[in-house]
XYZ file of N, CA and C in Angstrom:
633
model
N 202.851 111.963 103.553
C 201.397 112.107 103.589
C 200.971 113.505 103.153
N 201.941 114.238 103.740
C 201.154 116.316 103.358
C 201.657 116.212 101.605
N 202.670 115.494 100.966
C 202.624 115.297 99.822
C 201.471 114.950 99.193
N 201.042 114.105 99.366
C 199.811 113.126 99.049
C 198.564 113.955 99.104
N 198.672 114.477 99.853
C 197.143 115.533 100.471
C 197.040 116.147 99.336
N 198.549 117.314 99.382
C 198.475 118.108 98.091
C 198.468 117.447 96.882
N 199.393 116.437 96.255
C 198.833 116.217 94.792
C 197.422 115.838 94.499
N 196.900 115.322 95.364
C 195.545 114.602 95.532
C 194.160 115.942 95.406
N 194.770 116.779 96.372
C 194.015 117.802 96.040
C 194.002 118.797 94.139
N 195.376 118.801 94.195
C 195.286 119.821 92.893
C 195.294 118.778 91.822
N 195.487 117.370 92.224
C 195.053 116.592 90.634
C 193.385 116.766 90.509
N 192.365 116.454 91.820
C 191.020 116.716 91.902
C 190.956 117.781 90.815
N 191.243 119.414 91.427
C 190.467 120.590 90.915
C 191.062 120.504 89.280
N 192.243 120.038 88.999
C 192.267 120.688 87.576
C 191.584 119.236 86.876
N 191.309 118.110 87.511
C 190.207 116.864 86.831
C 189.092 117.843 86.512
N 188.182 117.919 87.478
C 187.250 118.888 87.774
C 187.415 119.664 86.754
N 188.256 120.529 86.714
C 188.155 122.112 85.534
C 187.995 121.072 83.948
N 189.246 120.042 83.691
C 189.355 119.516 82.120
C 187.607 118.902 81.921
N 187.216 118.109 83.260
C 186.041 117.465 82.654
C 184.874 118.644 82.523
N 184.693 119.726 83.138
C 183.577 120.529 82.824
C 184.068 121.209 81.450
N 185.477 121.533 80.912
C 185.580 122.163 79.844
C 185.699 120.824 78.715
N 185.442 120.127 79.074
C 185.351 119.112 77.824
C 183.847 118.896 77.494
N 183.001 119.064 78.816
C 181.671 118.532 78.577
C 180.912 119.775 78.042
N 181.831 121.255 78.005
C 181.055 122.326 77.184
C 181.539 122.674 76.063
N 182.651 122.103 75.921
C 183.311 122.471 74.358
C 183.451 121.586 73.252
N 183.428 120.095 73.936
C 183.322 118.978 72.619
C 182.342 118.003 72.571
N 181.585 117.772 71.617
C 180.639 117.604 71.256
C 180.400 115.696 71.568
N 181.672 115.039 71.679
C 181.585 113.626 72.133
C 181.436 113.906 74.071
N 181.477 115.117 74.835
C 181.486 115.444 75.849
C 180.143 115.656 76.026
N 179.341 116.418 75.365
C 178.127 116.779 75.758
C 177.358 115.243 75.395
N 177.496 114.338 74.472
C 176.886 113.137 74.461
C 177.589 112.442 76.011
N 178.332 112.125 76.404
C 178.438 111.143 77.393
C 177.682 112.066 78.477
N 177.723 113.486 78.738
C 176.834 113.564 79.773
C 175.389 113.502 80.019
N 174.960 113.774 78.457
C 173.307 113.080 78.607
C 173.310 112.214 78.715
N 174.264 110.950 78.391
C 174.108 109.465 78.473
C 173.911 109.470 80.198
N 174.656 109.322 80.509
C 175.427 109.199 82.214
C 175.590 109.969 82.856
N 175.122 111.486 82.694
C 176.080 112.339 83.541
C 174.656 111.997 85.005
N 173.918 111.725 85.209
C 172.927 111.635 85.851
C 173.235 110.160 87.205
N 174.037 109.699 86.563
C 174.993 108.616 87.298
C 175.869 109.728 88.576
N 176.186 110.668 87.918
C 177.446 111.505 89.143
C 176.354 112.340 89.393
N 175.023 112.944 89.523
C 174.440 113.963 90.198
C 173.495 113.425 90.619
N 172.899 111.728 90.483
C 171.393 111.412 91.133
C 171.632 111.503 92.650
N 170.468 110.225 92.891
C 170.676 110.175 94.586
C 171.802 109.578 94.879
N 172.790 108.803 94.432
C 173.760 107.934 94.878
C 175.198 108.439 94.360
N 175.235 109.974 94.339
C 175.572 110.329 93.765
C 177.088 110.824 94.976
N 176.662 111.125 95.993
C 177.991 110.746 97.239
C 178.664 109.474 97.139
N 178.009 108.647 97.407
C 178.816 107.044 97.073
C 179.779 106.844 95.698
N 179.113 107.466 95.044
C 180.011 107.999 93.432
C 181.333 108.659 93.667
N 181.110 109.844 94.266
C 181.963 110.566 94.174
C 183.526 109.966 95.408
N 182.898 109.819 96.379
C 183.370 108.899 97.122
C 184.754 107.619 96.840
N 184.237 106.987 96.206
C 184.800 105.751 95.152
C 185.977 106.644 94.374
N 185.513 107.794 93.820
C 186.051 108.364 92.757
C 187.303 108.939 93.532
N 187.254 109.835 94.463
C 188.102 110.181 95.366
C 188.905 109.432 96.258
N 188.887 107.820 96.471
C 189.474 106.948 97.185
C 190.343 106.552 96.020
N 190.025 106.378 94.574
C 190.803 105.977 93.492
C 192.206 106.638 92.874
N 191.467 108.388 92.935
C 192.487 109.509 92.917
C 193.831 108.583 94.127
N 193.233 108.948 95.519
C 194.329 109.340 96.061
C 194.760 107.605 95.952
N 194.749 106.573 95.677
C 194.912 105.305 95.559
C 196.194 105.754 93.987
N 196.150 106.323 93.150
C 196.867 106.695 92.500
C 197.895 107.529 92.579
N 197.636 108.623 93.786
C 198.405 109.378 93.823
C 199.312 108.779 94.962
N 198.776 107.868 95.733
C 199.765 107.045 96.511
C 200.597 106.300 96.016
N 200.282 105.971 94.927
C 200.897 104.676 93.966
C 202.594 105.456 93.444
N 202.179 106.915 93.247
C 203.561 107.340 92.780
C 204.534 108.002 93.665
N 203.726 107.801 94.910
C 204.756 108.523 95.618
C 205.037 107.350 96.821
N 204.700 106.189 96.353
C 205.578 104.773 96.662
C 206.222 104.324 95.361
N 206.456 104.827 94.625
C 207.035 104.572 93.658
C 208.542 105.696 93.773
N 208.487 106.818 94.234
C 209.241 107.542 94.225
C 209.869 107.066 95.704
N 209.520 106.729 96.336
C 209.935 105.930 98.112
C 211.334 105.172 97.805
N 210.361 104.093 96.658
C 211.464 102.843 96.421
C 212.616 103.174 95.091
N 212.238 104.621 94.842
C 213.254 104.755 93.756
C 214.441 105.829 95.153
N 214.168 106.033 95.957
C 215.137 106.388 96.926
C 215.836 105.812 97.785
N 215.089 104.780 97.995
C 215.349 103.245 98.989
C 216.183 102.448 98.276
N 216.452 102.355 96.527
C 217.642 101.541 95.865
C 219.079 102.014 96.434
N 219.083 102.780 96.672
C 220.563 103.661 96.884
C 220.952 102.722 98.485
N 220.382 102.496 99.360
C 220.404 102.787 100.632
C 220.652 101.120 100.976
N 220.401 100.111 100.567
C 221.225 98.722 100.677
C 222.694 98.768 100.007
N 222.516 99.407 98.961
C 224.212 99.052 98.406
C 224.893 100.166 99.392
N 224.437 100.967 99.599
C 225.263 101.883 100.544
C 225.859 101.262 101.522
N 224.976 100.836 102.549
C 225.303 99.687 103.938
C 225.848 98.493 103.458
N 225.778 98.034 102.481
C 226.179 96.401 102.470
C 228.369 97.298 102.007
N 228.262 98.675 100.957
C 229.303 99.016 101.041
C 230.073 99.321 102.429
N 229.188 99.451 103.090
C 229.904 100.493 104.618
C 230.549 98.879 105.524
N 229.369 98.225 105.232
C 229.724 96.569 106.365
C 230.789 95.680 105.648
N 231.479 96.082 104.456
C 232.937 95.307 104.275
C 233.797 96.206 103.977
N 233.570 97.299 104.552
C 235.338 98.537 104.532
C 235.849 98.106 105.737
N 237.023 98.315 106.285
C 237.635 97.551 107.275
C 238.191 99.236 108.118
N 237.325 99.988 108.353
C 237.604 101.028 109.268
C 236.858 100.645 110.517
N 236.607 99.816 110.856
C 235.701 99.724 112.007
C 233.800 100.182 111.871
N 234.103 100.492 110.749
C 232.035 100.765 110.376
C 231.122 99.656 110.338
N 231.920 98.269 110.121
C 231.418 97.283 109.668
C 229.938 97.439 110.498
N 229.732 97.103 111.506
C 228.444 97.466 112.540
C 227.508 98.403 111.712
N 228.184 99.147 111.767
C 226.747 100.215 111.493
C 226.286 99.839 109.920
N 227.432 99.930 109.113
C 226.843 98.948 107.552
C 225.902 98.151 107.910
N 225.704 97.350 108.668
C 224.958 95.701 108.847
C 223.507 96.327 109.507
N 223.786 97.191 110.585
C 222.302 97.863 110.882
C 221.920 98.509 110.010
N 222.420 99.418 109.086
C 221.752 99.791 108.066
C 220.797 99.127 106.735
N 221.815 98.319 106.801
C 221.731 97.339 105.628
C 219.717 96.479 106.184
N 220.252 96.098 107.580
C 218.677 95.333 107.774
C 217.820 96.290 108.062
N 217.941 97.702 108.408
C 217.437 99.086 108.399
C 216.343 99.151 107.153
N 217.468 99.165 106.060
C 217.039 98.902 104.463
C 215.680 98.253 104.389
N 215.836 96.987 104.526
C 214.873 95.657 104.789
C 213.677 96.051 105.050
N 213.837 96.649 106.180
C 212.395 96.777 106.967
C 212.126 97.956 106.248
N 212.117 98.579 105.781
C 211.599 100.141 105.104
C 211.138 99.656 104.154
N 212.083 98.400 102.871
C 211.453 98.071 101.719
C 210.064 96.711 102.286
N 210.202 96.309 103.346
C 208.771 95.248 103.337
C 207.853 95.908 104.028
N 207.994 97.504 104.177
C 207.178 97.992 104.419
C 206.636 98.989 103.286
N 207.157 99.242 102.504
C 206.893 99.843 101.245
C 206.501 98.947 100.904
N 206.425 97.607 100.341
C 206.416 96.801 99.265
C 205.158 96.479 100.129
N 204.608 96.081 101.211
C 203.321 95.335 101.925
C 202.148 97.059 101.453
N 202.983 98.094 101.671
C 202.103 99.498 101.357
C 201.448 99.446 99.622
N 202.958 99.047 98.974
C 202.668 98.646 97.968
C 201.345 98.255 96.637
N 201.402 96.264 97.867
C 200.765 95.387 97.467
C 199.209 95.636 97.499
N 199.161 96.330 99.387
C 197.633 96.538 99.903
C 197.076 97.724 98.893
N 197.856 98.681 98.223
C 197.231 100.024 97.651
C 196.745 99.093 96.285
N 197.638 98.697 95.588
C 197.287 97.802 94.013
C 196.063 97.023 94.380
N 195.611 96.239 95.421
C 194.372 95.242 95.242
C 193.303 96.027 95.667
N 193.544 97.104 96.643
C 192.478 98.128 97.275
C 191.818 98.845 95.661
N 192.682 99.649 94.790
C 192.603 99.870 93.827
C 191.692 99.217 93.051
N 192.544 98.024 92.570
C 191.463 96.825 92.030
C 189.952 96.632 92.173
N 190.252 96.559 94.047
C 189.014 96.337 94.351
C 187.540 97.567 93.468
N 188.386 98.808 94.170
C 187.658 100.096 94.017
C 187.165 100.270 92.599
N 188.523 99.588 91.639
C 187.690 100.116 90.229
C 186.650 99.005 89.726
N 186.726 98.026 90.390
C 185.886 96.715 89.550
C 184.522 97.097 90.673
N 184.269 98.006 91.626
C 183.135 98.745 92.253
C 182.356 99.316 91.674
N 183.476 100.412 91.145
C 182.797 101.423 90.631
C 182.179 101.077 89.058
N 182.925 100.615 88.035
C 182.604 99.886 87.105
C 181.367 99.107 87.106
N 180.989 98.284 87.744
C 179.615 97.328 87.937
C 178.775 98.512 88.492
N 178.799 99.407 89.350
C 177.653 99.891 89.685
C 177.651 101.064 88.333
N 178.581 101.245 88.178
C 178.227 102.045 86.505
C 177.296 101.412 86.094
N 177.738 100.039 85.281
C 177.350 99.458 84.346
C 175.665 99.312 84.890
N 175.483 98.308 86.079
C 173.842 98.421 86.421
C 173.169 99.757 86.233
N 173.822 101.133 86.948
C 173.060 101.907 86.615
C 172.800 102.060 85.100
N 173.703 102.106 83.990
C 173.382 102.876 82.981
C 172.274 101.579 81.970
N 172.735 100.037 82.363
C 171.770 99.115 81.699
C 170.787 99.212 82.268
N 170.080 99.637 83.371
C 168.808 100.299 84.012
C 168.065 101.274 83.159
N 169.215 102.121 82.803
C 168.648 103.131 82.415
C 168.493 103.335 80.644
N 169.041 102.521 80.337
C 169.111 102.411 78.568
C 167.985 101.649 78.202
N 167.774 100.118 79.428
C 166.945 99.605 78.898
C 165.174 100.098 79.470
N 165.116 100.815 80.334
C 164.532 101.698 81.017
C 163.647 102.507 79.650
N 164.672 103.260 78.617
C 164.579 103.846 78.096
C 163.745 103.357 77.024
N 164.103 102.620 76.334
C 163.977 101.442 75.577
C 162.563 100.637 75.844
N 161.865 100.181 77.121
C 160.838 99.661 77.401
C 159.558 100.997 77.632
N 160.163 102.254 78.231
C 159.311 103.204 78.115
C 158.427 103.587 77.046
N 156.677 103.237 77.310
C 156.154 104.254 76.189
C 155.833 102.634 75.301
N 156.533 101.541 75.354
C 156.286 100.594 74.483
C 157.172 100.816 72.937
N 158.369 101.678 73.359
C 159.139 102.044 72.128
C 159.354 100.792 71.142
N 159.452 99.899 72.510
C 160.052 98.453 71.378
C 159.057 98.072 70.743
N 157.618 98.069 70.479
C 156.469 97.678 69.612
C 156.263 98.909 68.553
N 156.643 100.197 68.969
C 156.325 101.132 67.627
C 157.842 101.113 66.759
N 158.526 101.019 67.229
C 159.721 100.876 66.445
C 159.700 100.198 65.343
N 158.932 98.830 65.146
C 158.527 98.031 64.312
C 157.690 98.616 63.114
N 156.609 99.493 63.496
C 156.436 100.141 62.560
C 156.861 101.593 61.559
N 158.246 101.638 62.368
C 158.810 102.598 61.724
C 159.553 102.370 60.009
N 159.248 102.678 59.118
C 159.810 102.281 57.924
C 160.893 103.336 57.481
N 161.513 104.265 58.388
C 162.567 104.404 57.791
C 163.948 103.788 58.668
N 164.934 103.175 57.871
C 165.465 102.032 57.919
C 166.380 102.520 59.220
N 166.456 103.768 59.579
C 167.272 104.045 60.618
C 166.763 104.231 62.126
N 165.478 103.592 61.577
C 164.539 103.756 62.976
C 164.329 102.554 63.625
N 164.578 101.338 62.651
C 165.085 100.234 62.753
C 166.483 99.784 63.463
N 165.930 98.755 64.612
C 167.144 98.309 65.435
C 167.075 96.504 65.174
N 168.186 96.136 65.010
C 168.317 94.586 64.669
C 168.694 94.240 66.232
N 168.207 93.625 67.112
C 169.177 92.769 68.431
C 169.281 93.885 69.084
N 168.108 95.126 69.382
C 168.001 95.767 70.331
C 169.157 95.718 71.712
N 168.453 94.403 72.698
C 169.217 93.833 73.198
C 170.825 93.924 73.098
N 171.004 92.993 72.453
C 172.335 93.438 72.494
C 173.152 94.453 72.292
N 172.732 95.411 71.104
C 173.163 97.077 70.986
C 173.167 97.215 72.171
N 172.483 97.279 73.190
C 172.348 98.301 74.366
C 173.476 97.505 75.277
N 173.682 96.595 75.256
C 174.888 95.521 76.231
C 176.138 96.255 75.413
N 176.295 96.057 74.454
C 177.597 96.217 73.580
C 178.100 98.181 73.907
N 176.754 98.673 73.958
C 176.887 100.568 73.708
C 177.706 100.387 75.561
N 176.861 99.936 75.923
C 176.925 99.609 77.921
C 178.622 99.480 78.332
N 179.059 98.677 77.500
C 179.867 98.215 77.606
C 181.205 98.938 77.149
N 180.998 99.579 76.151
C 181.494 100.885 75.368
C 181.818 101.937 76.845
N 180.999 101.849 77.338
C 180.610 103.642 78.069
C 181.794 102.803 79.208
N 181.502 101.910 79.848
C 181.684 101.721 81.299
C 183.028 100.907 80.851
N 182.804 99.660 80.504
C 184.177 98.936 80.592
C 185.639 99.389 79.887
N 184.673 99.819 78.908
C 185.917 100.798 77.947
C 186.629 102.005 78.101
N 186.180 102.677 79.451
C 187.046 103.487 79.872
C 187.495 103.339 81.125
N 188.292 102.275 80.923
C 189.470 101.455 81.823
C 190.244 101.278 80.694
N 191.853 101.118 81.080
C 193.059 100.873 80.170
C 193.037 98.942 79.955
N 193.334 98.880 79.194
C 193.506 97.272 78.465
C 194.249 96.820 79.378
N 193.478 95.384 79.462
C 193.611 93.990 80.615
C 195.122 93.936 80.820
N 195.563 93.945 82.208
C 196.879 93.707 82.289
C 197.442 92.140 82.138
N 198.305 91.632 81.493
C 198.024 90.063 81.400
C 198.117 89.665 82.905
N 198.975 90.968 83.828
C 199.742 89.475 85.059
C 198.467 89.423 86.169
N 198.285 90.897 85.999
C 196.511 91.018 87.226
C 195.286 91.049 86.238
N 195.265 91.374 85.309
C 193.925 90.823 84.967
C 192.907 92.318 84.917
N 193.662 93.455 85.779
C 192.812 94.662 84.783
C 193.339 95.788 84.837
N 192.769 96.793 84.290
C 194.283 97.978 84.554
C 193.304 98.982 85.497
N 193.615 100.325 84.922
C 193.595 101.912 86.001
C 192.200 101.747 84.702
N 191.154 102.992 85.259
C 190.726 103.998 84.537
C 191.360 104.791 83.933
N 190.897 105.102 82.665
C 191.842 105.853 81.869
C 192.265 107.313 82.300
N 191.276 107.565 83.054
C 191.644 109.064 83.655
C 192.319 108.939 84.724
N 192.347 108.066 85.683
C 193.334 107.613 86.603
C 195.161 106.981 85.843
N 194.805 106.378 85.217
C 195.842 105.951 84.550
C 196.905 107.471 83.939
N 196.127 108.336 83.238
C 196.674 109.790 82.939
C 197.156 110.782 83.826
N 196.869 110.712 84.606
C 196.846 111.201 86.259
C 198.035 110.706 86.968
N 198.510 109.330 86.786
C 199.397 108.701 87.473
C 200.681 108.936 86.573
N 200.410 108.682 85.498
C 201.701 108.995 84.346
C 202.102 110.616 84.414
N 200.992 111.408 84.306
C 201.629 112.956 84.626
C 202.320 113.490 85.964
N 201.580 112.792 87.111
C 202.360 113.099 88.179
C 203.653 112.565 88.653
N 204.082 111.309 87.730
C 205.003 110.291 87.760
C 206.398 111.361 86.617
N 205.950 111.711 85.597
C 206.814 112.543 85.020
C 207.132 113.973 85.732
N 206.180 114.341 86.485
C 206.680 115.683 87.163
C 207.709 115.325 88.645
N 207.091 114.082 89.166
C 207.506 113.770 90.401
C 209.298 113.347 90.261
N 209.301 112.524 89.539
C 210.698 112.463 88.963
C 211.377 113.525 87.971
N 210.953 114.287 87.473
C 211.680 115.136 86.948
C 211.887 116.196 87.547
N 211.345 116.040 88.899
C 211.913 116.954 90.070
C 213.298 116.388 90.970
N 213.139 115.241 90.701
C 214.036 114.273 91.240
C 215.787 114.409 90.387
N 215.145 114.528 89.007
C 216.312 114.424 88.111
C 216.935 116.112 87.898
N 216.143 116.677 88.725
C 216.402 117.888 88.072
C 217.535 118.420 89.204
């Protein structure tokens, strides 16, 4: 758990540092925060952050049950070795061995509950994205009566074909698209920044292991 605390904490601050130096230095950064950035600072903007921080450490749990059960392989063949040497260990092999057991259906139930909690959390946060920002696009869009002067705009780029749908399709761009591609066996993956997060701490975590 004091593992967990800490990666959880220093994956936060250096998230934190990459996303403010992305949103002042590159120019596809400063567009998504006029789009949305008003999504992470309005009023609902605790409940946001919230979600966001249950996901982190939902990830950062993920690898350090991953690193559990890459320590827990060793520890059945060990006992099932100890319970057929014929020095008299046999006993303690066999308690070990169902020792084993209960550690892995307790990892594996820790497992299962973190992956659907996850699930749950990102298909949360995702929909209340998405309502907020189709609120606010089409918000944008009905303000002022844009959609009746638009019509008289004659230069051709002032012109929108299927309004409507642009704004579903852009919507959809912002929010659904930054999640990693549908997993076939569950049906959806990590956020992409969660997903990056889990792979970097997964290469450091084991290459502390291997080292």
């Amino acid at each position: 758990s004091l593992w967990i605390c800490n990666a959880a904490a220093i994956s936060a601050v250096s998230l934190l540092v990459v996303a403010v130096l992305i949103g002042r230095t590159c120019e596809w950064g400063r567009q998504f925060w006029r789009v949305t950035g008003a999504y992470f600072t309005g009023p609902g903007r605790l409940r946001v952050w919230l979600v966001l921080a249950a996901l982190l450490v939902s990830t950062v749990t993920a690898v350090g049950v991953n690193n559990l059960l890459c320590y827990y392989t060793n520890d059945p063949f060990t006992s099932l070795q100890q319970a057929f040497r014929a020095d008299g260990s046999a006993e303690t092999g066999v308690h070990g061995f169902w020792a084993a057991m209960l550690i892995f259906a307790i990892l594996a139930s820790l497992y299962v509950a973190r992956f659907f909690l996850d699930l749950y959390l990102t298909q949360r946060f995702l929909i209340g994205w998405r309502v907020w920002l189709t609120r606010r696009t089409l918000g944008d869009w009905l303000d002022g009566h844009a959609y009746y002067r638009c019509r008289f705009n004659r230069a051709p780029v002032g012109r929108a074909d299927n309004p409507d749908q642009r704004i579903q399709a852009d919507v959809d761009i912002v929010t659904t698209g930054s999640r990693e591609p549908n997993n076939p066996t569950f049906g959806s993956g990590h956020m992409l920044v969660f997903g990056a997060v889990e792979a970097l701490l997964t290469v450091v975590s084991f290459g502390v292991i291997l080292w």
